[in-house]
mmCIF file of C-alpha atoms and ligand atoms in Angstrom:
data_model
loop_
_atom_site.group_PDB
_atom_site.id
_atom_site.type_symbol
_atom_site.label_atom_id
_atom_site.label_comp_id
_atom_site.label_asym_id
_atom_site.label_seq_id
_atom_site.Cartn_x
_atom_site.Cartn_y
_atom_site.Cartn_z
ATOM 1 C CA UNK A 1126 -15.127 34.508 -45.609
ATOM 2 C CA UNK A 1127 -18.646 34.812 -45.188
ATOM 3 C CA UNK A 1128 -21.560 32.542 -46.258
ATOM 4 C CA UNK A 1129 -25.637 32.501 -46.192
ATOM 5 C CA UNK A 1130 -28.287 29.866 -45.417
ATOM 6 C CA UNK A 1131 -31.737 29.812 -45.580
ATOM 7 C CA UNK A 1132 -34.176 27.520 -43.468
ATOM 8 C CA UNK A 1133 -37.777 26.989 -43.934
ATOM 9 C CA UNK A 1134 -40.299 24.628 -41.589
ATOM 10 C CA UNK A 1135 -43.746 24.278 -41.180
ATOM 11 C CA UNK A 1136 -45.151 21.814 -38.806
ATOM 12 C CA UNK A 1137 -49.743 21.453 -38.246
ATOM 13 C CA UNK A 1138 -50.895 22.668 -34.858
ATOM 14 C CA UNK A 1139 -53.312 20.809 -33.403
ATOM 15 C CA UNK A 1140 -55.341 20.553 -29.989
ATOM 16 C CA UNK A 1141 -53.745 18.143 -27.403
ATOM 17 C CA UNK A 1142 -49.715 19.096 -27.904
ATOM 18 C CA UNK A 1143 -47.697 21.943 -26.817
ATOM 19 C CA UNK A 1144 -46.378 24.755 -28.309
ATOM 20 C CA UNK A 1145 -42.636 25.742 -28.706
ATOM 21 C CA UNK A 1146 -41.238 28.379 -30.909
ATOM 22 C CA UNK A 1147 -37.898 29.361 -31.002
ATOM 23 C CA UNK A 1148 -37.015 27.280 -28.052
ATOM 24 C CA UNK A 1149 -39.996 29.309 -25.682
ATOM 25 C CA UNK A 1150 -43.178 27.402 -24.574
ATOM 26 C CA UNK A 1151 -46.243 29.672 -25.521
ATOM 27 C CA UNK A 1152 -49.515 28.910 -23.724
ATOM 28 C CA UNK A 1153 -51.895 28.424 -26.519
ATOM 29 C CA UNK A 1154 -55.119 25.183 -27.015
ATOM 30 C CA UNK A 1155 -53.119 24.329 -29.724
ATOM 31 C CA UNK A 1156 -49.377 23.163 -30.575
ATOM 32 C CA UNK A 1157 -47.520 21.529 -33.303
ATOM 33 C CA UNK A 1158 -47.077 18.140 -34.005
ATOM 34 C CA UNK A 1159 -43.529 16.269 -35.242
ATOM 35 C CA UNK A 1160 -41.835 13.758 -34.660
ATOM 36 C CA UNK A 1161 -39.354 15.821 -32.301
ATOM 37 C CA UNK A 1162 -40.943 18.777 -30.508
ATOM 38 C CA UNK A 1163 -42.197 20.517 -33.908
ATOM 39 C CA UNK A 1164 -40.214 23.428 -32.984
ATOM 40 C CA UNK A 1165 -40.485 25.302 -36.341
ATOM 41 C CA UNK A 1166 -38.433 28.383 -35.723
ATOM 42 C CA UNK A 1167 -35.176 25.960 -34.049
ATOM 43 C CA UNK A 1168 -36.224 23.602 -37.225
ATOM 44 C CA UNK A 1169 -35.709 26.647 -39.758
ATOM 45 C CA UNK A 1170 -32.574 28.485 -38.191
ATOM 46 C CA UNK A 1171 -30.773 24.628 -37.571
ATOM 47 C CA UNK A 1172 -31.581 24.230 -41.255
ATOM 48 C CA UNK A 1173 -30.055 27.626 -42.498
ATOM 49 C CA UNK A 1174 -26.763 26.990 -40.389
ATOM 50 C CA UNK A 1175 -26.713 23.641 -42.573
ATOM 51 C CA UNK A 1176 -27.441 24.975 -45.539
ATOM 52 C CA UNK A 1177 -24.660 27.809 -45.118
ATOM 53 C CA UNK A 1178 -22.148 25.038 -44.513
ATOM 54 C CA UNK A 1179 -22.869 22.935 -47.358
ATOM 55 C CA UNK A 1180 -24.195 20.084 -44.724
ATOM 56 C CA UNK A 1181 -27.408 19.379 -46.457
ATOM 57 C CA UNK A 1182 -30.535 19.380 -44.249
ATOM 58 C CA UNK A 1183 -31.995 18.535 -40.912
ATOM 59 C CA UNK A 1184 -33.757 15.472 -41.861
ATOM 60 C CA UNK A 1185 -30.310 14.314 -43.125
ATOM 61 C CA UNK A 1186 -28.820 14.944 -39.219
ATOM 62 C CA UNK A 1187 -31.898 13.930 -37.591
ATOM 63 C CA UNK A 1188 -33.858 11.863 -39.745
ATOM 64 C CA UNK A 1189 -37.855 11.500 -38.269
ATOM 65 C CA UNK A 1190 -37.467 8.236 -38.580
ATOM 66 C CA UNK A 1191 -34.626 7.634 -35.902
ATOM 67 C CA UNK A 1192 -36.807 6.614 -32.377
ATOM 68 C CA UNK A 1193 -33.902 8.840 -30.572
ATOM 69 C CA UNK A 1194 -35.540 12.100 -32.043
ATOM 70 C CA UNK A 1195 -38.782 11.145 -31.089
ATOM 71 C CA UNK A 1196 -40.359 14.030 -29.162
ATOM 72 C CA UNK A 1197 -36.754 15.009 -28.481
ATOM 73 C CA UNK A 1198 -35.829 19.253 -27.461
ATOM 74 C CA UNK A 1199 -35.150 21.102 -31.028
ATOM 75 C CA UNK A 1200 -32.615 22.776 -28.786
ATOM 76 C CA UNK A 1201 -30.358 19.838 -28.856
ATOM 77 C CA UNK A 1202 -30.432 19.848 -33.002
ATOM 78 C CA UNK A 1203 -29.872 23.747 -33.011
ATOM 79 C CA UNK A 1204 -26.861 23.489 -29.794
ATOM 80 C CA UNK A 1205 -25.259 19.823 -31.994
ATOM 81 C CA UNK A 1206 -25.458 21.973 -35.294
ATOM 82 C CA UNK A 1207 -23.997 24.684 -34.009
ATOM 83 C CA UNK A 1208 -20.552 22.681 -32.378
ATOM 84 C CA UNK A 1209 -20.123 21.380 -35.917
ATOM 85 C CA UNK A 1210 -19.848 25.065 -37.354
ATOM 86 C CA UNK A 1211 -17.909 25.971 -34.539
ATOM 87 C CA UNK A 1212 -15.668 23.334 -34.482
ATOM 88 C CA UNK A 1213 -15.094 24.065 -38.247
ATOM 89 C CA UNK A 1214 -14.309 27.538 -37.189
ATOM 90 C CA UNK A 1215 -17.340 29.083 -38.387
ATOM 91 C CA UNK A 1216 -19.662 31.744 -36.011
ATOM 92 C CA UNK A 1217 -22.872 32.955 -36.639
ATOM 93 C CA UNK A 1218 -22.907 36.580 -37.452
ATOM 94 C CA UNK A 1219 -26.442 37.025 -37.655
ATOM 95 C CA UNK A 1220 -30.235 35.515 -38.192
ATOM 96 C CA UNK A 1221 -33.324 37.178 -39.468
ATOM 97 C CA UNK A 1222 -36.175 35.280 -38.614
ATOM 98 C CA UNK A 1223 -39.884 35.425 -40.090
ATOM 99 C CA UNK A 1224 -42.596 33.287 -38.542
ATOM 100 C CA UNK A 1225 -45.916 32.920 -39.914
ATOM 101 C CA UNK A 1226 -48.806 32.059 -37.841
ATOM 102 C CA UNK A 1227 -52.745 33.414 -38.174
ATOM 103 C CA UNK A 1228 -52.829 32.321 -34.113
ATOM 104 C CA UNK A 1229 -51.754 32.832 -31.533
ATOM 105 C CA UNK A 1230 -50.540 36.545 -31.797
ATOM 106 C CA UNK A 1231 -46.723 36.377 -31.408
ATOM 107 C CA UNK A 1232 -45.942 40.046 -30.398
ATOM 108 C CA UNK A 1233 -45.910 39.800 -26.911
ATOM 109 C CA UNK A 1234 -43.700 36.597 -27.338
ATOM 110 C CA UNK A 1235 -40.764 38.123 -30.008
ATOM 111 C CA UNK A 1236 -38.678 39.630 -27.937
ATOM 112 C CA UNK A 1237 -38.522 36.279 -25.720
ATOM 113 C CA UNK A 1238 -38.137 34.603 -29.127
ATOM 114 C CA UNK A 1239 -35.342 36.856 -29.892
ATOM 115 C CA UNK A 1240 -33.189 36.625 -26.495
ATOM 116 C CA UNK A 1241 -33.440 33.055 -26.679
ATOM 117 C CA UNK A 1242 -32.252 32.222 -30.011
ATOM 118 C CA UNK A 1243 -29.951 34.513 -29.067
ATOM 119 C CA UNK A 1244 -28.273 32.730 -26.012
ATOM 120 C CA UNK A 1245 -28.962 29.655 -28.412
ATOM 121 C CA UNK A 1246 -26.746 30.807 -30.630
ATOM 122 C CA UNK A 1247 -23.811 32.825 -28.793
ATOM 123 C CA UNK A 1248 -24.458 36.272 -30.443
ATOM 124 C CA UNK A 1249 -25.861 39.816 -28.872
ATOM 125 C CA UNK A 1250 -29.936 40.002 -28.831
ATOM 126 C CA UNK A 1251 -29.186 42.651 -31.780
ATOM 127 C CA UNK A 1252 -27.922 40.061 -33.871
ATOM 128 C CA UNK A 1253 -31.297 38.461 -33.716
ATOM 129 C CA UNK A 1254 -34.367 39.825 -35.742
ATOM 130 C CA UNK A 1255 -37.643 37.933 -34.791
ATOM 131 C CA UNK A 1256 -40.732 38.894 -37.243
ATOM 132 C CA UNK A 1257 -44.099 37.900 -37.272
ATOM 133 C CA UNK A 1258 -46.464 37.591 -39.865
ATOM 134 C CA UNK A 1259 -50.143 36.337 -40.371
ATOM 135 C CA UNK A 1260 -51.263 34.097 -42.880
ATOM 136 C CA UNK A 1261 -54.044 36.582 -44.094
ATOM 137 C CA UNK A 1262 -56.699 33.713 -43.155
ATOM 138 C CA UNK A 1263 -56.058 32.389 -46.488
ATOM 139 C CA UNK A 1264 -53.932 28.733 -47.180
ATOM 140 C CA UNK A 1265 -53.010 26.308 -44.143
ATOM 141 C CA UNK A 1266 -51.635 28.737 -42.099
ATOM 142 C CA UNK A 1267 -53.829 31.508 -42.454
ATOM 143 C CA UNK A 1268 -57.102 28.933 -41.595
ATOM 144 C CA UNK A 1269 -54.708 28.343 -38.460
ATOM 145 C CA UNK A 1270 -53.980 24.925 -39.312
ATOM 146 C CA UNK A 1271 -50.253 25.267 -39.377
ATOM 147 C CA UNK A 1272 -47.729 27.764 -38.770
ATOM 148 C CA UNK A 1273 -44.482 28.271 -40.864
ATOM 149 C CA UNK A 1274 -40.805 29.562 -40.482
ATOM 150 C CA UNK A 1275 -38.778 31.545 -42.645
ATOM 151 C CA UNK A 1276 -35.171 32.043 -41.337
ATOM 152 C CA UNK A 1277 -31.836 33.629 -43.240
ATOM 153 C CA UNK A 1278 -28.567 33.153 -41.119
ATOM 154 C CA UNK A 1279 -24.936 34.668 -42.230
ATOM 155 C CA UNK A 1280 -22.035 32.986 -40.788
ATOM 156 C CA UNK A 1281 -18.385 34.135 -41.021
ATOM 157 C CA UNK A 1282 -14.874 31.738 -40.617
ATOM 158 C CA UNK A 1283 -12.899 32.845 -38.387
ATOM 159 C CA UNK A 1284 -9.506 31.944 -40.657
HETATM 160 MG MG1 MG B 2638 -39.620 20.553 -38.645
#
């Protein structure tokens, strides 16, 4: 049995914070701010593992307003989520994963992206897809004052 979820997560960057994507701190001025690390790629792919479950939605499993979450490693959400499928004797089969961000220029950082979500998530780097995208200058992210996640994961049971 197979089933889909899709994740999406934007978070605003500004000056003064750091910036994590995908688990992989990027030197940039700028970073995003959340309650947690405003990691929007974890934030996206932990919410499409949910949503292929039927588990509802980060903010239900870490709610922002829970002082435990507070600047806390997406990792952690992504690694917990993950037991839960596994323990209900799901895997992850694959992700495709779209970011969107006018700055800074991910390229160089994708495959890093890629190889860590990866690892994150127990499956072979090709079972990871990592794309970029600008915001075409225009809307929040394309003025650079935010940048978004788009993220589709299939998951198979292993009964
Ligand atoms: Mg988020």
């Amino acid at each position: 049995m197979f089933r889909v979820g899709s994740g999406h997560d934007t978070h605003r960057l500004a000056e003064g914070h750091p910036l994590v994507l995908g688990g992989v701190r990027i030197d940039h001025p700028k970073g995003l701010v959340g309650h947690s690390d405003a990691d929007a790629v974890l934030h996206a792919v932990t919410d499409a593992l949910l949503g292929a479950v039927g588990l509802g939605d980060i903010g239900d499993a870490y709610p922002d307003t829970d002082p435990r979450w507070q600047g806390a490693d997406s990792r952690l959400f992504l690694q917990e989520t993950l037991a839960r499928l596994n323990q209900a004797g799901w895997r992850v089969v694959n992700t495709d994963v779209t970011v969107f961000a006018q700055e800074p220029k991910l390229g160089p950082v994708k495959g890093c992206i890629r190889d860590t979500l990866a690892e994150l998530l127990g499956v072979p780097a090709d079972a990871v897809n990592v794309k970029a995208k600008t915001g075409e200058r225009v809307g929040h992210i394309g003025r650079g004052e935010a940048i978004g996640c788009h993220a589709v994961v299939l998951v198979e049971h292993a009964g």
